[in-house]
Short mmCIF file of C-alpha atoms and ligand atoms in Angstrom, two decimals:
data_model
loop_
_atom_site.label_atom_id
_atom_site.label_comp_id
_atom_site.label_asym_id
_atom_site.label_seq_id
_atom_site.Cartn_x
_atom_site.Cartn_y
_atom_site.Cartn_z
CA MET A 21 -30.13 11.16 -21.86
CA SER A 22 -27.48 8.45 -21.77
CA LEU A 23 -24.54 8.77 -19.42
CA SER A 24 -21.18 9.82 -20.89
CA ASP A 25 -18.14 7.54 -20.81
CA GLU A 26 -16.54 9.85 -18.21
CA VAL A 27 -19.56 9.72 -15.90
CA LEU A 28 -19.71 5.94 -16.19
CA MET A 29 -15.99 5.60 -15.55
CA ALA A 30 -16.25 7.86 -12.49
CA ARG A 31 -18.92 5.52 -11.14
CA ALA A 32 -16.76 2.43 -11.83
CA LEU A 33 -13.84 4.17 -10.12
CA ARG A 34 -15.89 4.94 -7.00
CA LEU A 35 -16.95 1.31 -6.82
CA ALA A 36 -13.40 0.01 -7.34
CA GLU A 37 -12.10 2.46 -4.74
CA ALA A 38 -14.39 0.82 -2.21
CA CYS A 39 -12.55 -2.49 -2.61
CA ARG A 40 -9.10 -0.96 -2.09
CA GLN A 41 -8.70 -2.64 1.29
CA GLN A 42 -9.91 -6.05 0.15
CA CYS A 43 -7.98 -6.28 -3.08
CA VAL A 44 -4.33 -5.81 -2.17
CA MET A 45 -2.62 -8.42 -4.36
CA ALA A 46 -4.16 -7.51 -7.72
CA PRO A 47 -5.25 -4.38 -9.56
CA ARG A 48 -8.46 -2.89 -8.14
CA THR A 49 -11.33 -2.71 -10.54
CA ALA A 50 -15.07 -2.89 -11.05
CA VAL A 51 -17.06 -3.64 -14.18
CA LEU A 52 -20.31 -1.87 -15.09
CA VAL A 53 -22.74 -3.42 -17.55
CA VAL A 54 -24.54 -0.60 -19.37
CA ARG A 55 -27.54 -1.01 -21.66
CA ASP A 56 -29.53 1.71 -23.39
CA GLY A 57 -27.51 4.31 -21.50
CA GLU A 58 -28.46 2.93 -18.07
CA VAL A 59 -26.28 0.94 -15.67
CA GLU A 60 -27.79 -2.54 -15.60
CA SER A 61 -25.39 -4.12 -13.10
CA GLU A 62 -22.15 -3.46 -11.18
CA HIS A 63 -19.47 -6.02 -10.36
CA LEU A 64 -16.64 -5.61 -7.85
CA GLY A 65 -13.18 -7.01 -8.54
CA VAL A 66 -12.82 -8.82 -5.22
CA PRO A 67 -10.53 -10.66 -4.76
CA ASN A 68 -9.22 -9.87 -8.26
CA PRO A 69 -10.25 -8.31 -11.60
CA GLU A 70 -11.07 -11.75 -13.07
CA GLN A 71 -13.92 -12.03 -10.57
CA ALA A 72 -15.53 -8.75 -11.70
CA TRP A 73 -15.37 -9.75 -15.37
CA ALA A 74 -16.58 -13.31 -14.73
CA ASN A 75 -19.58 -12.03 -12.74
CA ALA A 76 -20.42 -9.42 -15.38
CA LEU A 77 -20.24 -11.93 -18.25
CA ALA A 78 -22.24 -14.52 -16.31
CA GLY A 79 -25.25 -12.19 -16.43
CA GLY A 80 -25.18 -11.97 -20.26
CA VAL A 81 -23.70 -8.89 -21.92
CA GLU A 82 -24.65 -9.29 -25.59
CA GLY A 83 -25.01 -5.83 -27.15
CA ALA A 84 -24.11 -4.08 -23.87
CA THR A 85 -21.36 -1.59 -23.06
CA LEU A 86 -18.86 -2.71 -20.42
CA VAL A 87 -16.99 -0.10 -18.37
CA SER A 88 -13.88 -0.82 -16.30
CA PRO A 89 -10.84 1.13 -15.06
CA VAL A 90 -8.66 -1.92 -15.82
CA ALA A 91 -8.41 -3.82 -19.14
CA PRO A 92 -9.86 -7.34 -19.23
CA PRO A 93 -7.32 -9.85 -17.90
CA LEU A 94 -5.99 -12.41 -20.38
CA GLY A 95 -7.90 -15.22 -18.68
CA VAL A 96 -11.31 -13.74 -19.50
CA GLN A 97 -10.69 -12.40 -23.00
CA ASP A 98 -11.97 -15.45 -24.92
CA GLN A 99 -15.15 -15.55 -22.83
CA LEU A 100 -15.53 -11.81 -23.28
CA MET A 101 -15.41 -12.10 -27.06
CA ALA A 102 -17.81 -15.05 -27.03
CA SER A 103 -20.25 -12.97 -24.94
CA ALA A 104 -20.48 -10.37 -27.74
CA PRO A 105 -20.75 -7.04 -25.93
CA ALA A 106 -21.11 -4.05 -28.26
CA ARG A 107 -18.55 -1.75 -26.71
CA LEU A 108 -15.81 -1.51 -24.07
CA VAL A 109 -14.91 1.63 -22.13
CA LEU A 110 -11.55 1.33 -20.33
CA GLY A 111 -9.34 3.48 -18.16
CA GLN A 112 -6.16 2.03 -19.64
CA GLY A 113 -4.83 1.68 -23.13
CA TRP A 114 -5.61 -1.73 -24.63
CA ARG A 115 -4.99 -3.21 -28.03
CA GLY A 116 -8.28 -5.03 -27.85
CA VAL A 117 -9.34 -8.22 -29.49
CA GLY A 118 -11.67 -8.83 -32.43
CA ARG A 119 -13.90 -6.09 -33.74
CA LEU A 120 -15.11 -4.77 -30.44
CA GLU A 121 -15.78 -1.00 -30.36
CA LEU A 122 -13.34 0.52 -27.87
CA ALA A 123 -12.94 3.74 -25.90
CA THR A 124 -9.66 3.64 -23.96
CA GLU A 125 -7.82 5.92 -21.52
CA VAL A 126 -11.07 7.37 -20.18
CA LEU A 127 -10.21 9.28 -16.94
CA GLN A 128 -6.81 7.69 -17.34
CA GLN A 129 -5.06 9.63 -14.54
CA SER A 130 -7.66 8.69 -11.95
CA CYS A 131 -7.50 5.06 -13.10
CA ALA A 132 -3.69 5.09 -12.79
CA ARG A 133 -4.01 6.50 -9.26
CA LEU A 134 -6.30 3.64 -8.29
CA ASN A 135 -3.61 1.11 -9.28
CA PRO A 136 -0.26 2.89 -8.95
CA ALA A 137 1.86 -0.28 -9.22
CA ALA A 138 1.15 -0.58 -12.95
CA GLY A 139 2.57 2.89 -13.64
CA LEU A 140 5.49 2.57 -11.22
CA GLY A 141 6.51 -0.88 -12.43
CA ARG A 142 6.71 -1.96 -8.76
CA PRO A 143 4.50 -1.67 -5.68
CA LEU A 144 3.80 1.79 -4.30
CA VAL A 145 6.09 2.33 -1.29
CA ARG A 146 4.58 4.25 1.61
CA MET A 147 6.01 4.91 5.06
CA LYS A 148 4.09 5.96 8.15
CA LEU A 149 5.78 7.78 11.03
CA ALA A 150 4.40 9.42 14.16
CA MET A 151 6.11 12.12 16.21
CA SER A 152 5.70 14.85 18.80
CA VAL A 153 5.73 18.55 17.91
CA ASP A 154 9.44 18.56 18.79
CA GLY A 155 10.08 15.80 16.25
CA ARG A 156 10.63 12.92 18.68
CA THR A 157 9.23 9.40 18.62
CA ALA A 158 9.98 8.34 22.19
CA LEU A 159 11.11 9.75 25.49
CA ALA A 160 14.81 9.53 26.34
CA ASN A 161 13.95 6.51 28.55
CA GLY A 162 12.47 4.71 25.50
CA ILE A 163 8.79 5.06 26.39
CA SER A 164 6.82 5.68 23.19
CA LYS A 165 3.24 4.54 23.90
CA TRP A 166 1.14 6.41 22.93
CA ILE A 167 2.32 9.50 21.13
CA THR A 168 -0.72 9.97 18.91
CA GLY A 169 -4.38 9.76 19.93
CA GLU A 170 -6.98 7.11 19.23
CA ALA A 171 -8.27 8.71 16.02
CA ALA A 172 -4.81 8.82 14.46
CA ARG A 173 -4.13 5.23 15.47
CA ALA A 174 -7.42 4.16 13.88
CA ASP A 175 -6.45 6.10 10.75
CA VAL A 176 -3.18 4.14 10.57
CA GLN A 177 -5.23 0.95 10.34
CA ASN A 178 -6.57 2.20 7.00
CA TRP A 179 -3.04 2.55 5.61
CA ARG A 180 -2.29 -0.96 6.79
CA ALA A 181 -5.52 -2.25 5.31
CA ARG A 182 -4.79 -1.04 1.80
CA SER A 183 -1.27 -2.51 1.92
CA ALA A 184 -0.37 -5.99 0.72
CA ALA A 185 2.73 -6.06 2.90
CA LEU A 186 3.73 -4.42 6.18
CA VAL A 187 7.47 -4.05 6.68
CA THR A 188 9.35 -3.23 9.87
CA GLY A 189 12.83 -3.50 11.35
CA VAL A 190 14.05 -5.79 14.08
CA GLY A 191 14.57 -2.73 16.32
CA THR A 192 10.81 -2.16 16.42
CA VAL A 193 10.09 -5.84 17.01
CA LEU A 194 12.50 -5.95 19.97
CA ALA A 195 11.27 -2.66 21.44
CA ASP A 196 7.50 -2.87 20.88
CA ASP A 197 6.74 -6.54 20.12
CA PRO A 198 4.03 -5.42 17.61
CA ARG A 199 1.36 -7.63 16.05
CA LEU A 200 1.40 -5.81 12.70
CA THR A 201 -2.11 -6.94 11.96
CA VAL A 202 -4.99 -4.97 10.47
CA ARG A 203 -7.69 -3.98 12.92
CA THR A 204 -10.30 -1.87 11.16
CA GLY A 205 -13.21 -3.75 12.73
CA SER A 206 -14.39 -5.07 9.35
CA ALA A 207 -13.95 -8.85 9.13
CA GLU A 208 -13.83 -8.67 5.31
CA VAL A 209 -10.92 -6.23 5.43
CA ASP A 210 -9.06 -7.54 8.47
CA GLY A 211 -9.25 -11.13 7.20
CA VAL A 212 -7.36 -10.39 3.96
CA ARG A 213 -4.03 -12.18 3.89
CA ARG A 214 -1.17 -9.68 4.07
CA GLN A 215 2.56 -10.31 4.24
CA ARG A 216 4.40 -9.09 7.33
CA ILE A 217 8.14 -8.69 6.91
CA VAL A 218 10.85 -8.03 9.46
CA LEU A 219 14.28 -6.87 8.25
CA ASP A 220 16.68 -8.49 10.64
CA SER A 221 20.23 -9.26 9.41
CA GLY A 222 21.19 -11.51 12.31
CA PHE A 223 17.77 -13.12 12.95
CA ARG A 224 17.45 -11.55 16.38
CA THR A 225 13.63 -11.74 16.27
CA PRO A 226 12.72 -14.20 19.06
CA ALA A 227 10.56 -17.19 18.14
CA THR A 228 8.21 -16.00 20.89
CA ALA A 229 7.59 -12.60 19.20
CA THR A 230 3.88 -11.73 19.15
CA LEU A 231 3.75 -11.30 15.39
CA LEU A 232 4.86 -14.92 14.96
CA GLN A 233 1.91 -16.25 16.93
CA ASP A 234 -0.96 -17.24 14.58
CA ALA A 235 1.31 -16.14 11.71
CA GLN A 236 0.03 -18.85 9.31
CA GLY A 237 2.88 -18.24 6.92
CA THR A 238 2.25 -14.51 6.67
CA VAL A 239 5.47 -13.49 8.46
CA GLU A 240 8.90 -13.54 6.85
CA ILE A 241 12.11 -12.50 8.53
CA TRP A 242 14.70 -11.34 6.03
CA GLY A 243 18.31 -11.61 7.18
CA LEU A 244 21.84 -12.02 5.92
CA GLU A 245 23.10 -14.95 7.97
CA SER A 246 22.19 -18.63 7.75
CA PRO A 247 18.63 -18.98 9.05
CA PRO A 248 18.41 -20.66 12.46
CA ALA A 249 17.27 -24.28 12.41
CA GLY A 250 13.56 -24.87 12.88
CA ARG A 251 12.61 -21.29 11.91
CA PRO A 252 10.94 -21.60 8.47
CA GLU A 253 9.95 -17.92 8.57
CA CYS A 254 13.63 -16.89 8.39
CA ARG A 255 15.02 -16.27 4.94
CA ALA A 256 18.61 -15.43 3.97
CA VAL A 257 18.99 -12.82 1.24
CA SER A 258 21.93 -11.08 -0.41
CA PRO A 259 23.17 -7.83 1.12
CA ASP A 260 23.02 -4.47 -0.64
CA ALA A 261 26.10 -2.30 -1.29
CA ASP A 262 26.03 -1.13 2.37
CA GLY A 263 25.98 -4.71 3.64
CA ARG A 264 22.35 -4.49 4.83
CA VAL A 265 19.20 -6.27 3.79
CA SER A 266 18.45 -4.75 0.38
CA LEU A 267 15.32 -2.59 0.33
CA ALA A 268 15.29 -2.74 -3.47
CA ALA A 269 15.21 -6.54 -3.27
CA VAL A 270 12.34 -6.41 -0.75
CA VAL A 271 10.26 -4.14 -2.99
CA SER A 272 11.04 -6.09 -6.14
CA ASP A 273 10.26 -9.44 -4.49
CA LEU A 274 6.92 -8.15 -3.19
CA GLY A 275 6.14 -6.72 -6.62
CA ASP A 276 6.75 -10.13 -8.20
CA ARG A 277 4.15 -11.54 -5.83
CA GLY A 278 1.54 -9.02 -7.06
CA CYS A 279 1.63 -6.62 -4.10
CA GLN A 280 0.11 -3.26 -5.06
CA GLU A 281 1.13 -1.16 -2.03
CA ILE A 282 3.72 -1.70 0.72
CA LEU A 283 3.74 0.05 4.09
CA PHE A 284 6.93 0.59 6.11
CA GLU A 285 6.22 1.13 9.82
CA CYS A 286 9.54 1.22 11.54
CA GLY A 287 11.95 3.03 13.80
CA ALA A 288 14.43 5.77 13.01
CA GLU A 289 17.14 3.55 11.55
CA LEU A 290 15.13 1.73 8.92
CA ALA A 291 13.09 4.89 8.26
CA GLY A 292 16.32 6.71 7.38
CA ALA A 293 17.32 3.90 5.03
CA VAL A 294 13.91 4.01 3.32
CA LEU A 295 14.22 7.78 2.83
CA LYS A 296 17.68 7.39 1.31
CA SER A 297 16.71 4.43 -0.88
CA GLY A 298 14.98 6.46 -3.59
CA LEU A 299 12.07 4.01 -3.39
CA LEU A 300 9.71 6.05 -1.23
CA ASP A 301 6.59 7.33 -3.00
CA GLU A 302 4.55 8.55 -0.07
CA LEU A 303 5.34 9.57 3.49
CA VAL A 304 2.53 9.83 6.04
CA VAL A 305 3.49 11.72 9.20
CA TYR A 306 1.29 12.17 12.26
CA ILE A 307 2.19 15.01 14.60
CA ALA A 308 0.86 14.90 18.15
CA PRO A 309 0.48 18.05 20.25
CA LYS A 310 3.05 16.76 22.74
CA PHE A 311 6.68 17.44 23.62
CA LEU A 312 9.02 14.55 24.36
CA GLY A 313 12.19 16.50 25.06
CA HIS A 314 15.37 17.05 23.07
CA ARG A 315 16.96 13.87 24.37
CA GLY A 316 14.05 11.82 23.05
CA ARG A 317 14.45 9.50 20.05
CA ALA A 318 14.72 11.09 16.60
CA LEU A 319 12.16 10.41 13.86
CA VAL A 320 14.76 9.27 11.32
CA ILE A 321 18.47 8.69 11.30
CA LEU A 322 20.05 10.42 8.33
CA PRO A 323 23.61 11.51 7.51
CA ASP A 324 24.75 15.05 8.33
CA TYR A 325 23.78 17.12 5.32
CA ALA A 326 26.00 20.01 4.26
CA GLU A 327 23.11 21.97 2.78
CA VAL A 328 19.43 22.38 3.52
CA ALA A 329 18.36 20.85 0.19
CA SER A 330 18.23 17.12 0.84
CA GLU A 331 17.07 13.93 -0.77
CA PRO A 332 14.48 12.78 -1.38
CA GLU A 333 12.61 15.85 -2.54
CA MET A 334 9.07 15.60 -1.31
CA VAL A 335 6.04 17.81 -1.78
CA LEU A 336 3.13 18.22 0.60
CA ALA A 337 0.10 16.51 -0.94
CA ASP A 338 -2.38 16.74 1.96
CA SER A 339 -2.67 18.05 5.50
CA ARG A 340 -5.54 17.62 7.93
CA LYS A 341 -6.50 17.23 11.55
CA VAL A 342 -7.16 13.66 12.72
CA GLY A 343 -8.59 13.79 16.22
CA GLU A 344 -6.17 15.93 18.24
CA ASP A 345 -3.29 15.22 15.87
CA ILE A 346 -2.19 16.52 12.47
CA ARG A 347 -1.66 14.22 9.50
CA LEU A 348 0.66 15.25 6.70
CA ILE A 349 1.06 13.36 3.45
CA PHE A 350 4.15 14.01 1.38
CA ARG A 351 4.77 12.56 -2.06
CA SER A 352 8.12 12.11 -3.72
CA ARG A 353 8.55 14.85 -6.32
CA ASP A 354 9.77 12.15 -8.73
CA THR A 355 6.90 9.75 -8.34
CA THR A 356 4.66 9.13 -11.30
CA TYR A 357 1.84 8.43 -8.85
CA GLY A 358 -0.63 11.00 -7.60
N1 NAP B 414 7.06 6.77 15.74
C1 NAP B 414 6.88 5.83 14.86
O1 NAP B 414 6.19 6.03 13.86
C2 NAP B 414 7.51 4.50 15.11
C3 NAP B 414 7.17 3.40 14.32
C4 NAP B 414 7.78 2.19 14.58
C5 NAP B 414 8.72 2.10 15.62
N2 NAP B 414 9.00 3.17 16.37
C6 NAP B 414 9.99 3.12 17.47
O2 NAP B 414 11.28 2.95 16.93
C7 NAP B 414 12.12 2.34 17.92
C8 NAP B 414 13.00 1.31 17.23
O3 NAP B 414 13.80 2.00 16.30
P1 NAP B 414 15.01 1.29 15.57
O4 NAP B 414 15.66 2.32 14.70
O5 NAP B 414 15.83 0.57 16.57
O6 NAP B 414 14.26 0.14 14.76
P2 NAP B 414 13.89 -0.14 13.26
O7 NAP B 414 14.25 1.02 12.40
O8 NAP B 414 12.50 -0.62 13.24
O9 NAP B 414 14.87 -1.36 12.94
C9 NAP B 414 16.23 -1.08 12.70
C10 NAP B 414 16.97 -2.36 12.41
O10 NAP B 414 16.52 -2.91 11.18
C11 NAP B 414 17.56 -3.73 10.68
N3 NAP B 414 17.72 -3.55 9.24
C12 NAP B 414 17.72 -4.55 8.32
N4 NAP B 414 17.92 -4.08 7.11
C13 NAP B 414 18.04 -2.75 7.23
C14 NAP B 414 18.28 -1.72 6.29
N5 NAP B 414 18.40 -1.97 4.97
N6 NAP B 414 18.38 -0.47 6.74
C15 NAP B 414 18.24 -0.19 8.06
N7 NAP B 414 18.01 -1.12 9.00
C16 NAP B 414 17.92 -2.40 8.58
C17 NAP B 414 18.83 -3.32 11.41
O11 NAP B 414 19.17 -4.37 12.31
P3 NAP B 414 20.21 -5.48 11.85
O12 NAP B 414 21.48 -4.72 11.49
O13 NAP B 414 20.32 -6.38 12.99
O14 NAP B 414 19.60 -6.08 10.65
C18 NAP B 414 18.42 -2.11 12.20
O15 NAP B 414 19.09 -2.00 13.42
C19 NAP B 414 11.19 1.75 18.95
O16 NAP B 414 11.33 2.49 20.14
C20 NAP B 414 9.79 1.95 18.38
O17 NAP B 414 8.87 2.26 19.40
C21 NAP B 414 8.44 4.38 16.14
#
């Protein structure tokens, strides 16, 4: 019995899902070469979809069926036609070329979830926050290490790993001096080049900040004033209507560079701005079984609402225990993702 298009696509999706943390600047995909109803070979799209198609075609695909969640990129289409496969099974719509037999939009929703940027028209915006049961992120004296346990902190590394860019505010840099690197323990994942961005109107980030050491061009500091001399990582951008570094400009700029997912990891002030921006697709909150006291730091700074209904409207998409902590995932009710 030969495998159905849906079963084959599910297999391609599982394979592509496995490269989520290595392929952060291009759509994730995998290509299956199927002959006589059996999978002959599988090709991962690392570092990009072109690689999966090139590897598949290199093995000879005449008369075969090719299965992929993502349509063939422009750069491989001529070679694809010259290779004369019999049929293409795709997760997306595609106008196709030549007289190739096509099945499109197979498991389309799952394929769209794998590469949300295509549907959103910009990178997916996710924010991670961690708090105590009483909704605080630090003690009144500023001490915040460590609220959550080891398992939750390791889990956070996975959100970082699937992100093409990690964004924080200067408040966090000055308070915590973070590295903002990915530390999953896998060299293939941790070695992927990711952009690290600090939003810092007045360029208060010191040149000695830890994240600037070994930065190799991966750190950018976005501000509003003239960049200080001798600091190539500092970049002046236009303010938004509130006179702050524009979050819309950050997201749009990272989208233009091919980023698929962006992670905000920041303090209460920038977190509040992200929530109000209308750009947030997913909020990941860790809750530790600890109490930090009512004078501790708040999770987000938001205006005083007059009613309980507030923006953005989010729905709970997942909840689970991670070590001793709880992890909640909320999605924006408006998002086309998920
Ligand atoms: N619990 C958690 O998940 C978590 C995560 C990270 C950090 N933290 C904690 O948060 C604390 C720092 O909080 P924070 O609120 O001071 O820092 P923050 O939110 O990381 O940074 C805030 C700063 O970002 C700058 N900024 C630039 N553009 C902005 C915009 N569009 N909207 C808002 N801010 C913008 C502003 O400084 P300029 O006006 O100078 O530009 C602002 O003061 C630390 O104690 C840290 O430990 C907690």
